[in-house]
Coordinates of C-alpha atoms and ligand atoms in Angstrom, one line a residue:
X1 CA 28.0 -17.7 -37.2
X2 CA 26.4 -14.4 -36.1
X3 CA 23.2 -15.5 -37.7
X4 CA 23.4 -18.8 -35.8
X5 CA 24.0 -17.0 -32.5
X6 CA 21.1 -14.6 -33.2
X7 CA 18.8 -17.5 -33.8
X8 CA 19.9 -19.2 -30.6
X9 CA 19.4 -16.0 -28.7
X10 CA 15.9 -15.7 -30.1
X11 CA 15.1 -19.2 -29.2
X12 CA 16.3 -18.7 -25.6
X13 CA 14.2 -15.5 -25.4
X14 CA 11.1 -17.2 -26.8
X15 CA 11.6 -20.0 -24.3
X16 CA 11.9 -17.4 -21.5
X17 CA 8.7 -15.7 -22.6
X18 CA 6.9 -19.0 -22.8
X19 CA 7.9 -20.0 -19.3
X20 CA 6.9 -16.7 -18.1
X21 CA 3.5 -17.0 -19.7
X22 CA 3.0 -20.5 -18.3
X23 CA 3.9 -19.2 -14.8
X24 CA 1.5 -16.3 -15.1
X25 CA -1.4 -18.6 -16.1
X26 CA -0.5 -20.9 -13.2
X27 CA -0.6 -18.0 -10.8
X28 CA -3.9 -16.9 -12.2
X29 CA -5.5 -20.3 -11.8
X30 CA -4.2 -20.7 -8.2
X31 CA -5.3 -17.2 -7.4
X32 CA -8.9 -17.9 -8.5
X33 CA -8.8 -20.9 -6.2
X34 CA -7.3 -19.0 -3.3
X35 CA -10.0 -16.4 -3.6
X36 CA -12.7 -19.1 -3.5
X37 CA -11.0 -20.9 -0.6
X38 CA -10.2 -17.9 1.4
X39 CA -6.4 -18.5 1.3
X40 CA -5.4 -14.8 1.2
X41 CA -4.5 -13.2 4.5
X42 CA -4.1 -9.6 5.6
X43 CA -1.1 -8.6 7.6
X44 CA -0.7 -5.2 9.3
X45 CA 2.2 -2.8 9.8
X46 CA 1.8 -0.1 12.4
X47 CA 2.3 3.6 11.7
X48 CA 3.7 5.5 14.7
X49 CA 4.1 9.2 15.5
X50 CA 7.7 10.4 15.0
X51 CA 7.2 12.5 18.2
X52 CA 6.1 9.6 20.3
X53 CA 6.7 6.2 18.7
X54 CA 4.7 4.4 21.4
X55 CA 1.6 5.8 19.9
X56 CA 0.1 3.8 17.1
X57 CA -1.6 6.2 14.7
X58 CA -2.7 3.6 12.2
X59 CA -1.8 0.4 10.4
X60 CA -1.3 -0.5 6.7
X61 CA -3.0 -3.7 5.5
X62 CA -0.7 -5.8 3.3
X63 CA -1.8 -8.9 1.4
X64 CA -0.1 -12.2 2.1
X65 CA -0.5 -15.3 0.0
X66 CA 1.0 -18.7 0.6
X67 CA 0.0 -21.2 -2.0
X68 CA 0.3 -25.0 -1.5
X69 CA 1.8 -25.5 -5.0
X70 CA 3.6 -22.3 -5.8
X71 CA 4.8 -21.4 -2.3
X72 CA 4.8 -17.9 -0.9
X73 CA 4.4 -15.3 -3.5
X74 CA 5.2 -11.7 -2.7
X75 CA 2.3 -9.2 -3.3
X76 CA 4.3 -7.1 -5.9
X77 CA 4.3 -10.3 -8.0
X78 CA 0.7 -11.5 -7.7
X79 CA -0.8 -8.0 -7.7
X80 CA 0.6 -7.6 -11.2
X81 CA -1.1 -10.8 -12.4
X82 CA -4.3 -9.8 -10.6
X83 CA -4.3 -6.4 -12.4
X84 CA -3.7 -8.0 -15.8
X85 CA -6.5 -10.6 -15.4
X86 CA -9.0 -8.3 -13.7
X87 CA -8.9 -10.5 -10.6
X88 CA -7.8 -7.4 -8.7
X89 CA -11.4 -6.3 -8.5
X90 CA -12.8 -9.3 -6.4
X91 CA -9.4 -9.4 -4.5
X92 CA -9.6 -5.7 -3.8
X93 CA -13.2 -6.1 -2.6
X94 CA -12.0 -8.9 -0.2
X95 CA -9.2 -6.7 1.1
X96 CA -11.6 -3.8 1.9
X97 CA -14.1 -6.2 3.6
X98 CA -11.4 -7.9 5.6
X99 CA -9.7 -4.7 6.7
X100 CA -13.1 -3.3 7.9
X101 CA -13.9 -6.6 9.7
X102 CA -10.5 -6.7 11.5
X103 CA -10.8 -3.0 12.5
X104 CA -14.4 -3.5 13.8
X105 CA -13.2 -6.5 15.9
X106 CA -10.4 -4.5 17.5
X107 CA -12.8 -1.6 18.3
X108 CA -15.4 -4.0 19.7
X109 CA -12.7 -5.1 22.1
X110 CA -12.2 -1.5 23.2
X111 CA -8.9 -1.2 21.4
X112 CA -8.4 2.1 19.7
X113 CA -6.7 2.5 16.4
X114 CA -7.4 5.7 14.4
X115 CA -7.4 4.2 11.0
X116 CA -6.4 1.4 8.7
X117 CA -4.8 2.1 5.3
X118 CA -5.7 -0.1 2.3
X119 CA -3.8 -0.2 -0.9
X120 CA -5.8 0.3 -4.1
X121 CA -4.4 -0.3 -7.5
X122 CA -5.0 1.4 -10.8
X123 CA -7.5 -1.1 -12.2
X124 CA -9.7 -0.7 -9.1
X125 CA -10.0 3.0 -9.9
X126 CA -11.7 2.1 -13.2
X127 CA -14.5 0.4 -11.3
X128 CA -17.5 2.7 -10.7
X129 CA -18.7 0.4 -7.9
X130 CA -15.8 1.1 -5.6
X131 CA -17.3 4.0 -3.6
X132 CA -20.5 2.0 -3.0
X133 CA -18.6 -1.2 -2.1
X134 CA -16.6 0.8 0.4
X135 CA -19.6 2.6 1.8
X136 CA -21.4 -0.7 2.3
X137 CA -18.4 -2.3 4.0
X138 CA -18.1 0.6 6.4
X139 CA -21.8 0.5 7.1
X140 CA -21.9 -3.3 7.6
X141 CA -19.1 -3.0 10.2
X142 CA -20.4 0.2 11.9
X143 CA -17.3 2.2 11.1
X144 CA -17.0 5.9 10.4
X145 CA -15.4 6.7 7.0
X146 CA -12.4 8.3 8.7
X147 CA -11.4 4.8 9.9
X148 CA -10.2 4.0 6.4
X149 CA -7.5 5.5 4.3
X150 CA -6.9 4.5 0.7
X151 CA -3.3 4.3 -0.6
X152 CA -2.8 5.0 -4.3
X153 CA 0.7 5.2 -5.8
X154 CA 1.8 8.5 -7.2
X155 CA 2.5 6.8 -10.6
X156 CA -1.1 5.4 -10.7
X157 CA -2.5 8.8 -9.8
X158 CA -0.6 10.5 -12.5
X159 CA -1.4 7.9 -15.2
X160 CA -5.1 7.8 -14.3
X161 CA -5.4 11.4 -13.4
X162 CA -8.0 12.5 -15.9
X163 CA -10.2 9.4 -15.9
X164 CA -10.2 8.7 -12.2
X165 CA -10.6 12.1 -10.8
X166 CA -14.4 11.9 -10.5
X167 CA -14.1 8.5 -8.8
X168 CA -11.4 9.8 -6.5
X169 CA -13.5 12.8 -5.6
X170 CA -16.5 10.4 -4.8
X171 CA -14.2 8.4 -2.5
X172 CA -13.0 11.5 -0.8
X173 CA -16.6 12.8 -0.4
X174 CA -17.4 9.6 1.5
X175 CA -15.0 10.9 4.1
X176 CA -12.2 8.4 3.7
X177 CA -8.6 9.6 3.7
X178 CA -6.5 9.3 0.5
X179 CA -2.8 8.8 0.7
X180 CA -0.3 9.2 -2.2
X181 CA 1.9 6.1 -1.9
X182 CA 5.5 5.9 -2.9
X183 CA 5.6 9.7 -3.2
X184 CA 8.6 11.2 -4.9
X185 CA 9.1 8.5 -7.5
X186 CA 6.4 9.5 -9.9
X187 CA 7.5 12.9 -11.2
X188 CA 4.3 14.7 -10.3
X189 CA 4.3 18.4 -10.1
X190 CA 3.2 20.3 -7.1
X191 CA 0.5 22.0 -9.0
X192 CA -1.1 18.6 -9.9
X193 CA -1.0 17.3 -6.3
X194 CA -2.7 20.5 -5.2
X195 CA -5.7 19.7 -7.3
X196 CA -6.1 16.2 -6.2
X197 CA -8.4 15.3 -3.3
X198 CA -5.6 13.7 -1.2
X199 CA -4.9 13.9 2.5
X200 CA -1.6 12.2 3.1
X201 CA 1.8 12.0 1.3
X202 CA 3.8 8.8 2.0
X203 CA 7.5 9.5 1.2
X204 CA 9.0 6.6 -0.8
X205 CA 11.3 4.3 1.0
X206 CA 14.2 5.0 -1.4
X207 CA 14.5 8.5 0.0
X208 CA 14.6 7.3 3.6
X209 CA 17.2 4.7 2.8
X210 CA 19.6 7.2 1.3
X211 CA 19.2 10.0 3.9
X212 CA 22.7 9.7 5.2
X213 CA 24.4 8.9 1.9
X214 CA 22.8 11.3 -0.5
X215 CA 22.4 15.0 0.4
X216 CA 19.9 15.4 -2.3
X217 CA 17.6 13.0 -0.6
X218 CA 17.8 15.0 2.6
X219 CA 16.9 18.1 0.7
X220 CA 14.0 16.3 -1.0
X221 CA 12.5 15.0 2.2
X222 CA 12.7 18.4 3.8
X223 CA 11.0 20.0 0.8
X224 CA 8.3 17.3 0.6
X225 CA 7.4 17.8 4.3
X226 CA 7.3 21.6 4.0
X227 CA 5.2 21.4 0.8
X228 CA 2.8 18.9 2.4
X229 CA 2.3 21.1 5.4
X230 CA 1.6 24.1 3.2
X231 CA -1.1 22.0 1.5
X232 CA -2.4 20.7 4.9
X233 CA -1.4 17.2 4.1
X234 CA 0.0 14.8 6.6
X235 CA 3.4 13.1 5.9
X236 CA 4.4 9.5 6.5
X237 CA 7.9 8.1 6.0
X238 CA 8.0 4.5 4.8
X239 CA 10.8 2.0 5.2
X240 CA 12.2 3.5 8.4
X241 CA 14.8 1.1 9.6
X242 CA 17.2 3.0 11.9
X243 CA 17.0 5.3 14.9
X244 CA 19.0 7.9 13.0
X245 CA 16.5 7.9 10.2
X246 CA 13.7 8.3 12.7
X247 CA 15.5 11.2 14.4
X248 CA 16.1 13.0 11.1
X249 CA 12.4 12.7 10.2
X250 CA 11.2 13.8 13.6
X251 CA 13.6 16.8 13.6
X252 CA 12.3 17.8 10.2
X253 CA 8.6 17.6 11.0
X254 CA 7.5 14.4 9.3
X255 CA 4.4 13.3 11.2
X256 CA 4.4 9.6 11.0
X257 CA 6.9 6.8 10.6
X258 CA 6.4 3.2 9.3
X259 CA 9.1 0.6 9.0
X260 CA 11.0 -2.4 10.4
X261 CA 12.4 -0.1 13.1
X262 CA 9.0 -0.1 14.7
X263 CA 7.5 -3.3 13.5
X264 CA 7.5 -5.7 10.5
X265 CA 4.1 -6.3 9.1
X266 CA 2.4 -8.8 11.4
X267 CA -0.8 -10.9 11.6
X268 CA -4.0 -9.4 12.8
X269 CA -3.7 -11.2 16.1
X270 CA -0.1 -9.8 16.6
X271 CA -1.3 -6.3 15.8
X272 CA -4.1 -6.7 18.4
X273 CA -1.4 -7.5 21.0
X274 CA 0.6 -4.4 20.0
X275 CA -2.6 -2.3 20.4
X276 CA -3.3 -3.8 23.8
X277 CA 0.2 -2.7 24.9
X278 CA 0.2 0.8 23.3
X279 CA -1.1 4.0 24.9
X280 CA -4.2 5.3 23.3
X281 CA -3.8 7.7 20.3
X282 CA -6.6 10.2 20.0
X283 CA -6.3 11.3 16.4
Ligands
C2E301 P1 3.6 -0.5 -0.4 O1 2.1 -0.2 -0.4 O2 4.5 0.6 -0.7 O3 3.9 -1.2 0.9 C1 5.1 -1.1 1.7 C2 6.0 -2.2 1.4 O4 7.2 -2.0 2.1 C3 5.5 -3.5 2.0 O5 6.0 -4.6 1.2 C4 6.2 -3.6 3.4 O6 6.4 -4.9 3.9 C5 7.6 -3.0 3.0 N1 8.3 -2.4 4.2 C6 7.8 -1.9 5.3 N2 8.7 -1.4 6.1 C7 9.9 -1.7 5.5 C8 11.2 -1.5 5.9 O7 11.6 -0.9 6.9 N3 12.2 -1.9 5.0 C9 11.9 -2.5 3.8 N4 12.9 -2.9 3.0 N5 10.6 -2.7 3.4 C10 9.6 -2.3 4.3 P2 5.0 -5.8 0.7 O8 4.1 -6.2 1.9 O9 5.9 -6.8 0.1 O10 4.1 -5.1 -0.4 C11 4.6 -4.7 -1.6 C12 3.6 -3.9 -2.4 O11 2.5 -4.7 -2.8 C13 3.0 -2.7 -1.6 O12 3.8 -1.6 -1.5 C14 1.7 -2.5 -2.5 O13 2.1 -1.7 -3.6 C15 1.4 -3.9 -2.9 N6 0.3 -4.5 -2.1 C16 0.3 -5.1 -0.9 N7 -0.9 -5.4 -0.4 C17 -1.8 -4.9 -1.4 C18 -3.2 -4.9 -1.5 O14 -4.0 -5.3 -0.6 N8 -3.7 -4.3 -2.6 C19 -2.9 -3.8 -3.6 N9 -3.5 -3.2 -4.7 N10 -1.6 -3.7 -3.5 C20 -1.0 -4.3 -2.4
MG302 MG1 1.1 1.2 0.6
MG303 MG1 4.7 2.5 -0.4
MG304 MG1 5.5 0.1 -3.2

């Protein structure tokens, strides 16, 4: 009886794995096509100053993909497949190019936005061509390097620390900013962060969400902000959804805020409209 059940369980599990593998290869095929056909889109979410939330201090570029057969697939899902298949390299190149193009178009219109942040995944940090690709994209669009900030998750930074350090340093030497994304979830030690060429810490959404339910999270945020400022790093809070969360962050010295409270990620056109309406931010 037990043996019978075990066999059935295994069959269900194998079936599950098979379906998953099929789905993955479907996603891969459709993703190749989407790259060729230009079906990916970049949306943007503004970053505002906690001291004056009318000022837009930057925007994060976020990939969006709606596929005719598979429907809308969230980035967390297709980025995984892109990483496993190596498609992340051409996709990542496209993201950098598109972000530079959008930013240059806004600037050409006289709209000022200090910088655009672009997410970079672990696989992209294995590619020696990245600094050149980025430098060329900046040059092509007449942008200073300070206009781009690269976001790398804390976990990726810690995993790839040794191998990627020279590449990270090359990117930093170009003059682009480097943000540690989802900070606080990756168990990195202060001494490690200190030796990395980074300019910004983005406090993970999970801490912001629990500010008023978990005293530890309050303490952690206060400690991260203090530590960041000691190290001359700017701080960004992600996933800010309520005025109370914003007030806490502002009162405790966090520099920038990003989240649904201010704006959901929106199309490039919608961001342009927000920029037109916002007072100019000089930083
Ligand atoms: P991330 O870089 O940490 O991006 C922030 C995520 O939080 C975004 O999810 C954003 O829509 C969401 N978010 C923003 N404000 C709020 C809020 O107030 N509440 C809540 N609940 N969520 C909020 P999204 O767009 O689904 O992206 C998920 C992840 O996919 C990103 O996390 C990033 O790791 C990855 N990703 C997105 N675009 C790219 C890309 O171009 N390249 C790479 N390598 N990864 C990307
Ligand atoms: Mg990010
Ligand atoms: Mg994040
Ligand atoms: Mg994330």
